[in-house]
XYZ file of C-alpha atoms in Angstrom:
314
model
C 17.286 19.333 -26.645
C 15.238 16.384 -25.367
C 15.747 12.475 -25.072
C 13.598 10.152 -22.559
C 16.024 7.056 -21.488
C 14.869 4.295 -18.748
C 17.099 2.868 -16.202
C 15.577 0.248 -13.137
C 16.936 1.244 -10.257
C 18.001 -1.279 -7.481
C 16.218 -1.515 -3.481
C 18.118 -1.855 -1.013
C 16.959 -5.514 -1.179
C 17.150 -7.198 -4.499
C 12.960 -6.467 -5.535
C 10.986 -9.109 -5.822
C 10.090 -9.978 -8.477
C 6.669 -11.852 -10.007
C 7.329 -14.881 -9.320
C 8.532 -14.743 -5.792
C 5.926 -12.102 -5.571
C 2.917 -14.558 -6.156
C 4.071 -17.175 -4.178
C 4.173 -14.999 -1.618
C 0.349 -13.526 -2.102
C -0.730 -17.361 -2.734
C 0.451 -19.073 0.405
C -1.485 -15.643 2.149
C -4.362 -16.838 0.748
C -4.044 -19.959 2.397
C -3.996 -18.614 4.774
C -6.181 -16.191 5.326
C -8.910 -18.511 3.837
C -7.575 -20.669 6.587
C -8.274 -18.120 9.396
C -11.056 -16.396 7.705
C -12.994 -20.039 7.430
C -12.332 -20.445 11.469
C -13.222 -16.868 12.395
C -16.414 -18.313 10.104
C -17.474 -21.109 12.147
C -16.383 -20.135 15.802
C -18.320 -16.455 15.568
C -21.493 -18.444 14.254
C -21.345 -20.991 18.062
C -20.460 -18.526 20.545
C -22.443 -16.039 19.264
C -19.818 -13.260 18.678
C -20.705 -10.638 16.738
C -16.279 -9.609 17.200
C -15.606 -13.808 16.491
C -17.432 -12.887 13.404
C -16.580 -10.501 12.073
C -12.997 -10.652 12.213
C -13.562 -13.750 10.107
C -15.807 -12.456 7.728
C -12.882 -9.550 6.570
C -10.806 -12.484 6.929
C -13.053 -14.639 3.740
C -13.474 -10.689 1.759
C -9.920 -10.889 2.461
C -9.267 -13.952 0.327
C -11.280 -12.219 -2.685
C -9.327 -8.689 -2.124
C -5.837 -11.207 -2.581
C -6.888 -13.218 -5.339
C -7.564 -9.671 -7.131
C -3.672 -8.842 -6.158
C -2.501 -11.750 -7.699
C -4.103 -11.121 -11.103
C -2.886 -8.134 -11.060
C 0.702 -8.903 -9.942
C 0.834 -11.230 -13.126
C -1.293 -8.272 -14.794
C 1.348 -5.391 -14.296
C 3.922 -7.859 -14.593
C 3.488 -8.833 -17.972
C 5.863 -7.411 -20.658
C 4.501 -4.240 -23.247
C 2.270 -4.505 -25.740
C 1.182 -2.588 -29.549
C -2.136 -1.579 -27.172
C 0.143 -1.388 -24.365
C 3.142 0.382 -24.631
C 3.749 2.095 -21.926
C 3.133 -1.598 -19.350
C 0.369 -2.303 -17.481
C 2.223 -1.795 -14.042
C -1.226 1.287 -13.354
C -2.835 -2.683 -12.188
C -1.141 -2.437 -9.158
C -2.631 1.220 -7.448
C -5.327 -0.464 -9.320
C -6.072 -3.779 -6.631
C -5.157 -2.188 -3.308
C -7.476 0.747 -4.350
C -10.057 -1.927 -4.758
C -8.250 -3.469 -1.517
C -9.302 -0.300 -0.312
C -12.873 -0.132 -0.729
C -13.713 -3.811 -0.167
C -11.747 -3.090 3.189
C -13.231 0.754 3.991
C -16.868 -1.012 3.387
C -17.123 -4.213 5.151
C -15.767 -1.875 8.004
C -18.649 0.643 7.777
C -21.635 -2.213 7.438
C -20.442 -4.111 10.949
C -20.603 -0.802 12.201
C -24.288 -0.663 11.693
C -24.351 -4.050 12.815
C -22.870 -2.911 15.743
C -25.510 0.164 16.297
C -28.301 -2.174 15.959
C -26.850 -4.652 18.115
C -26.776 -2.270 21.107
C -30.299 -0.677 19.824
C -31.527 -3.655 20.516
C -29.312 -4.399 24.187
C -26.447 -6.210 23.130
C -25.848 -10.028 22.604
C -24.969 -13.258 24.769
C -20.542 -13.589 24.353
C -19.251 -15.895 26.605
C -15.936 -14.493 27.714
C -13.728 -18.415 27.782
C -13.468 -19.472 23.649
C -13.382 -15.729 22.998
C -10.470 -15.379 24.758
C -8.555 -18.229 23.096
C -10.204 -17.455 19.772
C -8.411 -13.808 19.972
C -5.074 -15.371 20.813
C -5.060 -17.913 18.135
C -6.103 -14.917 15.521
C -3.565 -13.259 16.974
C -0.443 -15.488 16.640
C -1.671 -16.634 12.867
C -1.691 -12.867 11.628
C 1.341 -11.673 13.262
C 3.523 -15.174 12.128
C 2.092 -14.332 8.840
C 3.091 -10.254 8.450
C 6.172 -10.508 10.233
C 6.936 -13.091 7.727
C 5.194 -11.217 4.362
C 6.900 -8.078 5.499
C 10.439 -9.918 5.559
C 9.765 -10.426 1.621
C 7.813 -7.535 0.738
C 11.313 -5.349 -0.193
C 10.451 -4.017 -3.417
C 5.854 -4.921 -4.425
C 3.533 -2.581 -3.116
C 1.049 -5.555 -3.393
C 3.260 -7.594 -0.776
C 3.565 -4.190 0.964
C -0.619 -4.337 1.257
C -1.345 -7.754 2.034
C 1.740 -7.316 5.093
C -0.947 -4.223 5.782
C -3.599 -6.338 5.574
C -2.378 -9.076 8.245
C -0.951 -6.291 10.773
C -4.672 -5.980 10.432
C -5.230 -8.197 11.742
C -2.784 -8.222 14.155
C -4.466 -5.939 16.407
C -7.705 -6.549 16.560
C -7.035 -9.958 18.003
C -5.100 -7.470 20.870
C -7.747 -5.931 21.031
C -10.784 -9.195 21.169
C -8.022 -10.696 24.066
C -8.099 -7.469 25.363
C -11.706 -6.692 24.806
C -13.288 -10.686 25.684
C -10.411 -10.547 28.727
C -13.046 -7.215 30.604
C -15.799 -8.311 29.366
C -14.414 -12.235 31.126
C -14.658 -9.705 34.963
C -17.692 -8.184 34.060
C -19.140 -10.874 33.548
C -17.899 -11.978 37.593
C -18.551 -8.781 38.840
C -22.180 -8.171 40.466
C -21.988 -4.348 40.275
C -21.076 -4.762 36.730
C -22.781 -7.911 35.373
C -25.474 -6.346 33.429
C -22.545 -4.147 31.070
C -21.686 -7.698 30.009
C -24.218 -7.902 26.830
C -22.624 -4.501 25.525
C -18.843 -5.104 25.079
C -18.275 -7.235 22.037
C -20.976 -4.212 20.008
C -18.773 -1.983 21.458
C -15.225 -3.308 20.803
C -17.028 -4.141 17.341
C -17.412 -0.071 17.279
C -13.837 0.622 18.416
C -12.328 -1.760 16.079
C -14.050 0.281 12.390
C -13.536 3.152 13.466
C -9.611 2.915 14.851
C -8.598 0.907 11.313
C -10.844 2.938 9.318
C -8.063 4.839 8.491
C -5.706 2.246 6.401
C -8.336 1.621 3.432
C -8.720 5.717 3.299
C -4.781 5.575 2.641
C -5.207 2.732 0.083
C -8.276 4.427 -2.076
C -6.354 7.527 -1.664
C -2.647 6.756 -2.371
C -4.744 4.509 -5.540
C -7.198 8.454 -6.299
C -3.037 9.995 -6.475
C -1.005 7.599 -8.437
C -3.979 7.221 -11.196
C -4.414 10.536 -11.927
C -1.186 11.159 -11.693
C -0.188 13.220 -8.670
C 2.995 14.018 -7.100
C 5.060 10.546 -5.710
C 5.336 10.760 -1.920
C 7.449 13.195 -0.279
C 11.100 10.772 0.109
C 10.599 10.032 -2.578
C 10.102 13.538 -4.246
C 13.242 14.940 -1.824
C 15.594 11.707 -4.094
C 14.484 13.172 -7.166
C 15.539 16.357 -6.026
C 18.173 15.727 -4.190
C 19.671 13.649 -7.501
C 18.964 16.649 -9.361
C 21.173 19.194 -7.519
C 23.713 17.234 -7.389
C 23.975 17.153 -11.614
C 23.230 21.288 -11.272
C 26.031 21.646 -9.272
C 28.023 18.973 -10.853
C 26.767 21.215 -14.335
C 26.728 24.246 -13.544
C 23.434 24.478 -14.679
C 20.963 26.994 -14.411
C 17.770 25.753 -11.949
C 15.131 23.050 -13.673
C 11.862 22.267 -13.741
C 11.655 18.797 -11.759
C 7.969 16.786 -12.352
C 7.893 13.237 -11.383
C 4.571 10.666 -10.852
C 4.778 7.759 -9.538
C 2.288 4.609 -11.038
C 3.165 1.155 -9.146
C 6.990 -0.060 -9.675
C 7.016 3.089 -11.914
C 8.572 5.751 -11.637
C 8.670 8.787 -14.021
C 11.645 11.432 -13.493
C 10.936 14.587 -16.577
C 13.886 17.258 -16.362
C 13.156 20.383 -18.138
C 16.975 23.167 -18.158
C 18.170 25.985 -20.171
C 21.109 25.751 -21.556
C 23.148 27.665 -24.064
C 23.313 27.110 -27.638
C 26.309 26.095 -27.289
C 26.135 22.642 -25.639
C 26.497 20.020 -27.926
C 24.419 16.368 -28.323
C 27.501 14.603 -26.657
C 27.433 16.907 -23.198
C 23.635 16.461 -23.188
C 24.333 13.270 -22.687
C 26.591 13.497 -19.738
C 23.450 15.121 -18.152
C 21.172 12.608 -18.659
C 24.469 9.729 -17.923
C 24.525 11.390 -14.198
C 21.355 12.350 -13.802
C 20.546 7.988 -14.281
C 23.759 7.458 -12.167
C 21.986 9.517 -9.051
C 18.722 7.955 -9.430
C 19.856 4.187 -9.833
C 19.593 3.405 -6.339
C 15.241 4.183 -6.187
C 13.155 1.331 -5.163
C 11.589 1.466 -8.720
C 11.355 1.016 -12.549
C 12.637 5.003 -13.247
C 11.600 5.904 -16.844
C 13.663 9.742 -16.867
C 12.871 12.376 -19.516
C 15.259 15.161 -20.032
C 15.068 18.325 -21.880
C 17.531 21.208 -22.177
C 16.074 23.620 -23.624
C 18.357 26.455 -25.786
C 18.777 29.609 -24.417
C 17.556 32.753 -26.042
C 20.552 35.205 -27.162
C 20.233 38.814 -26.154
C 19.539 40.896 -28.601
C 23.313 43.204 -29.623
C 22.573 46.735 -28.516
């Protein structure tokens, strides 16, 4: 016997609906554009490659955030004849594009920093650079914490808050680095090292933040190839199945699961006695749905109970 059903999970906090998600993303876009433009202007005026990277990173983030908003619109649309299961895959696809763009930006900045180092470094004044680092850090922390508080149930807002967290850490690194630059500029012994601080900061930043975009790309590939979800999700599904197995004294079933955006597919295949009725099979499904309803996903459950082959007499 086989039958599929769908149950909408409940997150610890109410899931962000599409309108809430898009409003939050547009607010993030506005903040990103403001800080990014400030960084580009400040970087050109001060001659700092690090500040210019920070501003360019932000402006590129504006384009990526617009893509995330579009993905939010597409993934929240109802199923159609062309897309009978919806288009939730737009969410991991957009996050993957964001990861590729951020990864490309870091690689380009690292190569540019190497060129500057080979050319003898850059001339940057520490005072104004430290001020920019403080402004950028405060702005990023505010946006990061604000988005994190609103991201429950939304992979897109989680990705966007992650980008702001990276920006905040980048800002802290700039404050520390430019403060060191200020001390070097005033040192008779280490003054010759000052021109190398800015490009070295760029290289350190690029290496430190490579894992985030790489992780975003990796998760996208896993989801689009219908790979298994994260370990905590798999464990939650297995716990629900184990509970039902004990409750109904079932043989050990085969459990498969995969996650695509906010949608979680769960397939359970078990063997039962041929005398099991449709009503009993329905009771198993209802119990399993109850065990999965707490997950913060749109759960699509497929339960298949196969009759055990009768043992021939003799």
